[in-house]
Short mmCIF file of C-alpha atoms in Angstrom, two decimals:
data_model
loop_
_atom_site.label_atom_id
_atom_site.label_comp_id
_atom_site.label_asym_id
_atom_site.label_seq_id
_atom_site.Cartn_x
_atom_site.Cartn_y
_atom_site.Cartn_z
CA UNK A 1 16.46 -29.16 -36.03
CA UNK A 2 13.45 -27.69 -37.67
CA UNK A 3 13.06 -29.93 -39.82
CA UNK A 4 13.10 -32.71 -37.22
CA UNK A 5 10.39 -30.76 -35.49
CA UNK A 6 7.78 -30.47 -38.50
CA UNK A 7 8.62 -34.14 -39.69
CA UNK A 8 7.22 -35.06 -36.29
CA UNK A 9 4.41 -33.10 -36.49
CA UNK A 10 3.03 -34.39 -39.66
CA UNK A 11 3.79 -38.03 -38.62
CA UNK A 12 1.47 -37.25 -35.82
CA UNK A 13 -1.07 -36.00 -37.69
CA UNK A 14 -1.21 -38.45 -40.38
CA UNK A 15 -1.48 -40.95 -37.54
CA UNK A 16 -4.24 -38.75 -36.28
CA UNK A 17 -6.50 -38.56 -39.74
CA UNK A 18 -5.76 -42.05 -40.63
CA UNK A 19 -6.55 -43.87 -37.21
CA UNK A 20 -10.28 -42.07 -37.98
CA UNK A 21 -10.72 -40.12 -34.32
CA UNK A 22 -10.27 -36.73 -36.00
CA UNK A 23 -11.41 -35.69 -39.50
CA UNK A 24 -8.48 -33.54 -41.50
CA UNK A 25 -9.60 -30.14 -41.10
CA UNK A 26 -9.63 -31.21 -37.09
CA UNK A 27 -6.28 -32.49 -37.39
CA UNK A 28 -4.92 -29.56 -38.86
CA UNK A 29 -6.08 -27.39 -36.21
CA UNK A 30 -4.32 -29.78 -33.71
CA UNK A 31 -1.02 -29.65 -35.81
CA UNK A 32 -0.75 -26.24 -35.22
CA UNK A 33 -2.16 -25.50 -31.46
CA UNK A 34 -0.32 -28.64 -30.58
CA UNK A 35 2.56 -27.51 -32.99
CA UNK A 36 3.39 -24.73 -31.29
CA UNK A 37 3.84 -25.59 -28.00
CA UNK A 38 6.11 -28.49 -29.13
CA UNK A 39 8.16 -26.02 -30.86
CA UNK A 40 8.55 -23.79 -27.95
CA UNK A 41 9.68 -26.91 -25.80
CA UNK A 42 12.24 -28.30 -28.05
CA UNK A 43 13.63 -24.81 -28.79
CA UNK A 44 14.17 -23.97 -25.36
CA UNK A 45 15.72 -27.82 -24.81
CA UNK A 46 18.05 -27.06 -27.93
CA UNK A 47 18.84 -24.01 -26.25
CA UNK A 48 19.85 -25.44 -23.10
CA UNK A 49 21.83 -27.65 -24.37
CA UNK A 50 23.79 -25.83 -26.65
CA UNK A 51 24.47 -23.47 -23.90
CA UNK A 52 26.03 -27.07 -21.60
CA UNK A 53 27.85 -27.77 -24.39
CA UNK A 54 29.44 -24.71 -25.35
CA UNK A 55 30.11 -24.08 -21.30
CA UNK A 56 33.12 -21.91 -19.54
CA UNK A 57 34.86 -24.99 -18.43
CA UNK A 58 35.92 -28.32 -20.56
CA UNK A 59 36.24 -29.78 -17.51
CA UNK A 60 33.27 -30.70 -15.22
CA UNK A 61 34.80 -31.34 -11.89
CA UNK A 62 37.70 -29.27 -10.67
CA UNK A 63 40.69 -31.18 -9.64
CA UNK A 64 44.75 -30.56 -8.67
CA UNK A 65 47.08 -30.60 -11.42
CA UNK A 66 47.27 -33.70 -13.61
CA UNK A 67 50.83 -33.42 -13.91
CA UNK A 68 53.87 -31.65 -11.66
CA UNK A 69 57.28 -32.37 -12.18
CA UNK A 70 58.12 -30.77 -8.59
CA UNK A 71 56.52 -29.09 -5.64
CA UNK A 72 55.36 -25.60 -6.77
CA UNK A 73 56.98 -22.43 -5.87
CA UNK A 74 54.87 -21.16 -2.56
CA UNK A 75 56.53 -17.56 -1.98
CA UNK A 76 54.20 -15.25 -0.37
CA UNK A 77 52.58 -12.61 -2.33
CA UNK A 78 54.37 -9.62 -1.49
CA UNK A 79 51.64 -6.60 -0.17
CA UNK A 80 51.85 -3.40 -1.63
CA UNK A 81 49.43 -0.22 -1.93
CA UNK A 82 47.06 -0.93 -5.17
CA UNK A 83 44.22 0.86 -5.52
CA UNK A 84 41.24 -0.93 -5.46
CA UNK A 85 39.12 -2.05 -9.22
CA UNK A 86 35.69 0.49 -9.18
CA UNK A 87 34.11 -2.21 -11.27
CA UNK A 88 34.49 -5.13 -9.26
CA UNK A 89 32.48 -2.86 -6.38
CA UNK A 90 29.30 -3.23 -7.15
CA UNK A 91 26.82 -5.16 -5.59
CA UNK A 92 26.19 -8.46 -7.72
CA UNK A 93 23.97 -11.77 -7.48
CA UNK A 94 24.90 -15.37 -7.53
CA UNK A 95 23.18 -18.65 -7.02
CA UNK A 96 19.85 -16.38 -6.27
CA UNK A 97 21.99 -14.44 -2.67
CA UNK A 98 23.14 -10.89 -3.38
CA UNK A 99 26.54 -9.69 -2.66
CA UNK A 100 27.74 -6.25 -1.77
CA UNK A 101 31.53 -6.02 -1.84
CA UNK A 102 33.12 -3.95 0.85
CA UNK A 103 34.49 -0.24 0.39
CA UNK A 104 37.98 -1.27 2.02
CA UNK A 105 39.63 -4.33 4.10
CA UNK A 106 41.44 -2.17 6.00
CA UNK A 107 40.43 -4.08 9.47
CA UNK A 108 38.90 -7.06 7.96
CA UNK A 109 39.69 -10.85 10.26
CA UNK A 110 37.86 -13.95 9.73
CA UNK A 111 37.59 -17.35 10.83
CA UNK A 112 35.98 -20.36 8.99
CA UNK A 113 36.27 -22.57 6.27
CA UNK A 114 38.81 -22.44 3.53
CA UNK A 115 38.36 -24.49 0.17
CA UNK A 116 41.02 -24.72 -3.12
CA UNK A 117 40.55 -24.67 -6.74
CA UNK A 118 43.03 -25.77 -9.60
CA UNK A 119 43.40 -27.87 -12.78
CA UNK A 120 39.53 -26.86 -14.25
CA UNK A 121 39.87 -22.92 -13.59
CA UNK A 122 43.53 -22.73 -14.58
CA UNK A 123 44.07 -20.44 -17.59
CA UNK A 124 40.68 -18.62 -17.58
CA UNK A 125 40.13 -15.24 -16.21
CA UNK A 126 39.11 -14.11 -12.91
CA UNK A 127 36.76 -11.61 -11.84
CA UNK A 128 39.37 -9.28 -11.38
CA UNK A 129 40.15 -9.47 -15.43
CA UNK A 130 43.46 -11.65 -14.90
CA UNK A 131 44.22 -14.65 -15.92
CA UNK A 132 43.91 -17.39 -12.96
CA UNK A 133 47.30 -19.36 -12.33
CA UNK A 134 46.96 -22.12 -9.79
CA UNK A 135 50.70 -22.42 -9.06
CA UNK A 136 50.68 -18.73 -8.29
CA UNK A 137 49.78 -16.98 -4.58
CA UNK A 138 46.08 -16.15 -5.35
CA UNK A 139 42.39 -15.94 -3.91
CA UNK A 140 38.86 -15.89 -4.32
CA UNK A 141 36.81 -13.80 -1.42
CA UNK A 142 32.65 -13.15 -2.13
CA UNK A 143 33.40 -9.50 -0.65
CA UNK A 144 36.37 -8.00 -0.30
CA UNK A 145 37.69 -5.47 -2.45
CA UNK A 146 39.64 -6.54 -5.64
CA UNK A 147 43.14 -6.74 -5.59
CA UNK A 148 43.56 -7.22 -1.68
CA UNK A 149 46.31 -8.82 0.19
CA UNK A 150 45.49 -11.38 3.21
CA UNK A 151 47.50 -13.38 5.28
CA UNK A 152 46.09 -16.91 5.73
CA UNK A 153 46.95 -19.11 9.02
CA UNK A 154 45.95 -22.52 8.60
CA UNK A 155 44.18 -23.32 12.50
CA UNK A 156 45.24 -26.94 12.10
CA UNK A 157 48.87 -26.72 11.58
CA UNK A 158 49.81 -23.01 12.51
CA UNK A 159 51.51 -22.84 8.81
CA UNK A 160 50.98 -19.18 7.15
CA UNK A 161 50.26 -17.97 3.46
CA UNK A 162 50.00 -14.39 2.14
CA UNK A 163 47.42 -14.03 -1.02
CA UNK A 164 46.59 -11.80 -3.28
CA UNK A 165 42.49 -11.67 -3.88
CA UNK A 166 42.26 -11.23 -7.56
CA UNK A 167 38.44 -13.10 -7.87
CA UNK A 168 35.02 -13.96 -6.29
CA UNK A 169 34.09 -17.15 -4.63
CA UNK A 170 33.96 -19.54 -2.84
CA UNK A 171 29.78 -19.43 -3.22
CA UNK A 172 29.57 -21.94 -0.48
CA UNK A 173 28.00 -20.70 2.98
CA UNK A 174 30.22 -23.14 4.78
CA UNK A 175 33.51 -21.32 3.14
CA UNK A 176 35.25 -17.74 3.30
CA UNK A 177 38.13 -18.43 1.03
CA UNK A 178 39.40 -20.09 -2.02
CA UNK A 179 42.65 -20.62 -2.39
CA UNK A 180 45.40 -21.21 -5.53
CA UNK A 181 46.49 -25.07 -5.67
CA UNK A 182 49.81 -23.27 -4.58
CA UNK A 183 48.68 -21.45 -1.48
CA UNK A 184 47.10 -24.88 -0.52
CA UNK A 185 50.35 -26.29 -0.87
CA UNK A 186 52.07 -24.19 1.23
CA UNK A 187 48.94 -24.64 4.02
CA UNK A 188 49.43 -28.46 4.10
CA UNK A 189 45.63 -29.02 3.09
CA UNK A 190 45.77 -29.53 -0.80
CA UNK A 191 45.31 -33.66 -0.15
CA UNK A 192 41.89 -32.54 1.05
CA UNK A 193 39.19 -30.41 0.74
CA UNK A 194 39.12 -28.22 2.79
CA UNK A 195 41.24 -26.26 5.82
CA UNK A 196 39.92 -23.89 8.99
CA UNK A 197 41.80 -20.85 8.92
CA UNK A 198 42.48 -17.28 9.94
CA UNK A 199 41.99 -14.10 7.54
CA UNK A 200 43.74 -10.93 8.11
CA UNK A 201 43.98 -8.25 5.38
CA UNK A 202 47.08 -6.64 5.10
CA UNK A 203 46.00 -3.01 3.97
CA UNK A 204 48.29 -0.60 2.36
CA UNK A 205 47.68 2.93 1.97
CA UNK A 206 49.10 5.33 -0.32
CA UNK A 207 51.49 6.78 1.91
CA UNK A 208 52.99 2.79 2.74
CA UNK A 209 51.14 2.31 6.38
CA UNK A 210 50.08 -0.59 7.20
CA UNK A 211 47.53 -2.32 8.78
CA UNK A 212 47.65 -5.93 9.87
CA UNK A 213 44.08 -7.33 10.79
CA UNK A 214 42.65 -5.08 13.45
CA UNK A 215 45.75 -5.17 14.81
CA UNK A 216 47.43 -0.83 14.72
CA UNK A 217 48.42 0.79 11.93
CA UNK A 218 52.29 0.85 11.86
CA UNK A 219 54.94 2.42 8.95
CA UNK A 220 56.61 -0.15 6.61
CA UNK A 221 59.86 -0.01 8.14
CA UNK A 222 57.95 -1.19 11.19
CA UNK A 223 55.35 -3.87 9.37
CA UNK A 224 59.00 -5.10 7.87
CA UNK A 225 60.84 -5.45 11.18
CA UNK A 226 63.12 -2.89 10.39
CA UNK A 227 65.39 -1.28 12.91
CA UNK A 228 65.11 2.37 11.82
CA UNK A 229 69.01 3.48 11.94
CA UNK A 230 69.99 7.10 11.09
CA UNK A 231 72.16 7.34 8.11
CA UNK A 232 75.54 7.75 10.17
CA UNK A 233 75.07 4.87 12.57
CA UNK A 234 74.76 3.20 9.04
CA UNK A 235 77.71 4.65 7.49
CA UNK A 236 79.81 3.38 10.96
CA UNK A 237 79.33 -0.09 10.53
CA UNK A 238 80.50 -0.06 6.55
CA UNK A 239 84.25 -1.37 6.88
CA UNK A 240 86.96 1.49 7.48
CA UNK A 241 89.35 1.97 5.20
CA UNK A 242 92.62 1.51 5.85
CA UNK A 243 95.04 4.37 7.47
CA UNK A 244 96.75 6.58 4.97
CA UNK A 245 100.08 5.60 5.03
CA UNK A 246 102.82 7.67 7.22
CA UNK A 247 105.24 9.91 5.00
CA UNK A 248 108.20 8.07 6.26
CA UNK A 249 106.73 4.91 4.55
CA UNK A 250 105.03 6.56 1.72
CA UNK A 251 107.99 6.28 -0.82
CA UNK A 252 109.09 2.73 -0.23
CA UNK A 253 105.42 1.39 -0.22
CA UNK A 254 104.64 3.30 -3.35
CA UNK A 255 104.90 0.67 -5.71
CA UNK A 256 103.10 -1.89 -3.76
CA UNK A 257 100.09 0.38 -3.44
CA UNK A 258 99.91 0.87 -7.17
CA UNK A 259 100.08 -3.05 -7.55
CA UNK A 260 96.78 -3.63 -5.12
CA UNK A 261 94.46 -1.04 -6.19
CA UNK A 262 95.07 -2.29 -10.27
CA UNK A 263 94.17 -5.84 -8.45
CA UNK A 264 90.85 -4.44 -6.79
CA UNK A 265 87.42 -2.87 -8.38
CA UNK A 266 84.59 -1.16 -6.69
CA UNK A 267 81.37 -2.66 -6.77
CA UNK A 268 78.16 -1.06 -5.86
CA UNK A 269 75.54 -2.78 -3.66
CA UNK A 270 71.74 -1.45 -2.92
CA UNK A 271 71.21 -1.64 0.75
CA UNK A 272 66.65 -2.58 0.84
CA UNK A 273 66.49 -2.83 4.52
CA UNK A 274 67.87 -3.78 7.71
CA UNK A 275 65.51 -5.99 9.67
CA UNK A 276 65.58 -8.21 13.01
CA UNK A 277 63.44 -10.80 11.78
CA UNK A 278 65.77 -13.43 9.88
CA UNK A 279 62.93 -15.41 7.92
CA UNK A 280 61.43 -12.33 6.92
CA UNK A 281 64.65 -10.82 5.53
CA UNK A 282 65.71 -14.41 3.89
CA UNK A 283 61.79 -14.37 2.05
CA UNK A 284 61.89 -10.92 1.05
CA UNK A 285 65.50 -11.30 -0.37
CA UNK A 286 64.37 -14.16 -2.22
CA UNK A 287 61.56 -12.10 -3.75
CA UNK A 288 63.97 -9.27 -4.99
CA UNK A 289 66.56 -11.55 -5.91
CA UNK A 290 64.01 -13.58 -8.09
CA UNK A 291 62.15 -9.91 -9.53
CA UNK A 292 65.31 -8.27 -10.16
CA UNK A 293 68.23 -11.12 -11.49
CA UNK A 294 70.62 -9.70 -8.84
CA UNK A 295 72.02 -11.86 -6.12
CA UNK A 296 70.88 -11.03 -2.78
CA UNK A 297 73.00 -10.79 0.30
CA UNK A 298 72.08 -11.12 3.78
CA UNK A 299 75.57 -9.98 6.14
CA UNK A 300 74.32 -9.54 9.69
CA UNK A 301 75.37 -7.46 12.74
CA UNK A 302 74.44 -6.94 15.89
CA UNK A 303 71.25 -8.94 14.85
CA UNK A 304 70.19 -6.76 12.29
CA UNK A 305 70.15 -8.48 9.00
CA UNK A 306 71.21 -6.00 6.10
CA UNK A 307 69.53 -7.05 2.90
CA UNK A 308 71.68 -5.98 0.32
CA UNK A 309 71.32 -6.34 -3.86
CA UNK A 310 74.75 -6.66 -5.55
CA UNK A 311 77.22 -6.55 -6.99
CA UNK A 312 75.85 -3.95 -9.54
CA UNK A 313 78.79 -3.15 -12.08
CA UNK A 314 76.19 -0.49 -14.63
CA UNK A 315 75.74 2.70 -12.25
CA UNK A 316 72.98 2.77 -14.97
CA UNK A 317 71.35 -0.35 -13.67
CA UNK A 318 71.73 0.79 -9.74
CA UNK A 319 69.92 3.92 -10.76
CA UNK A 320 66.91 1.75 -12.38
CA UNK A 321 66.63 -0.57 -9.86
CA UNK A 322 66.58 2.06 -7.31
CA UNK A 323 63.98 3.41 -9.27
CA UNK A 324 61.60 0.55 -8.74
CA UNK A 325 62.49 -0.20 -5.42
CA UNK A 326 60.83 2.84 -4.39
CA UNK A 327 58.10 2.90 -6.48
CA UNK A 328 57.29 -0.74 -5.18
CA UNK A 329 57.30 -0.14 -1.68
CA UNK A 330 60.79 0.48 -0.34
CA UNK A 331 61.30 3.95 -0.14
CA UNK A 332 64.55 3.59 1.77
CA UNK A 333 66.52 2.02 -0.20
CA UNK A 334 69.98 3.54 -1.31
CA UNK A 335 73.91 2.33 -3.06
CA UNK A 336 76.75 1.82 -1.18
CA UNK A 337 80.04 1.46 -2.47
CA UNK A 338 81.87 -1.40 -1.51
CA UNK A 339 85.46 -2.59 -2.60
CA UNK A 340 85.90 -6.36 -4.29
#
């Protein structure tokens, strides 16, 4: 490039001396005022364009996948306590407006605007450090605190989302959120721009209360739907075994009770919840199903749906899953023994 720049230069001044309006020693002093500042031009221009070229993004415009062999997966994010990234708290600029993200959502509703973005963003990393994945539950807010989980209600078809803010954005002041391709599947507004909608923050705190929106702070069990049943009202409704038999029939039925228990096995179950709300048990079993590899069981009485994990043959495995259960929110959770 620089010596583009100077082979201009003395083309102009040979063009100078040689048309006769300047003598050399004249030119020469124009060559190098006039040098200069042509140098400072084009190096900023080379600048700026190697900076466009050499951009974030290959692609200019943002746009929905180019290619999906099915509808994406659209289960909720599942809230949980996670304490909130110190770095992504401080105040920042963008676009020339200064933001100054908040010190908790606990509270936090909104109404407005909500826009998506996909294919361009898809693969690079958010502002929370993580890698962006449009087919997953995520969000961008300008404010709140980094991760935080919201439940989105899309105004024009009553249809519901639950995100998890991992980035910044949308820097539109007609917008509040920016959703994954995904959650604007599950919204019914990803053949469009944009969606007016309702955000509530679901805030967790570290002893598992929660707080819906400004609505009161209630316990898990509660937030789940789960009917809080002490431990022997539980234990009633397991099956009873059968009646030991009498001694009078204890000799001739001796054989016959060695044959069935060789023919049965023991198989232990984790018992999550019990909750009243059937879609919410059905989602959240298909969330710990899909996490753990275990099949999920829903058996229901008295309108209490019992979301069980199981069969579990490796007391091993009950014990680790158990384990995480609690650690990830479901402090209740415990094995029952049930025969196959």
């Amino acid at each position: 490039m620089l010596q583009r720049l100077f082979s201009v230069l003395d083309f102009v001044k040979a063009g100078l001396v040689n048309a006769g309006l300047v003598n050399q020693n004249l030119a020469n002093g124009q060559f190098f005022r006039y040098g200069s500042a042509v140098f400072i031009v084009l190096a900023l221009v080379g600048c700026q364009s190697a900076s466009t070229q050499s951009g974030r993004y290959t692609q200019k415009q943002d746009s929905a996948p180019k290619h999906v062999a099915k509808k994406p997966e659209t289960l909720d994010a599942v809230p949980k306590y996670e304490a909130y990234r110190m770095f992504n708290s401080r105040p920042y600029k963008v676009l020339g407006k200064h933001y100054t993200p908040m010190d908790s959502g606990k509270g936090y509703e909104e109404v407005g605007y909500a826009s998506w973005y996909g294919q361009k963003f898809h693969g690079h990393l958010t502002s929370n450090g993580e890698t962006y994945n449009m087919f997953a539950m995520s969000a961008a807010h300008k404010t709140l605190p980094l991760p935080s989980y919201v439940r989105v209600t899309n105004l024009e078809n009553n249809k519901q989302a639950i995100v998890r803010v991992n980035d910044r954005g949308p820097f539109h002041d007609d917008r509040i959120i920016d959703l994954s391709y995904a959650a604007a599947v599950k919204l019914g507004y990803h053949s469009k721009g944009t969606a007016r909608v309702k955000l509530e923050v679901i805030h967790f705190d570290e002893q598992n209360n929660v707080t819906v929106g400004n609505s009161p702070t209630v316990t898990y069990d509660e937030y789940l739907g789960i009917a809080v049943v002490p431990a022997p009202a539980l234990a009633a409704t397991s099956p009873t075994p059968p009646l030991a038999p009498s001694s009078n029939t204890a000799d001739t039925n001796s054989s016959s009770s060695e044959k069935s228990t060789n023919a049965v096995s023991d198989a232990i179950y984790i018992q999550v919840a019990a909750l009243s709300n059937a879609e919410k048990a059905k989602s959240i079993s298909n969330v710990l199903s899909a996490l753990y590899q275990i099949p999920a069981h829903l058996p229901v009485a008295d309108n209490i749906y019992k979301l069980q994990l199981g069969p579990i043959h490796d007391e091993a495995v009950v014990a680790e899953v158990l384990e995480q259960l609690k650690q990830n929110g479901y402090p209740n959770a415990y094995a029952i023994t049930q025969t196959m």
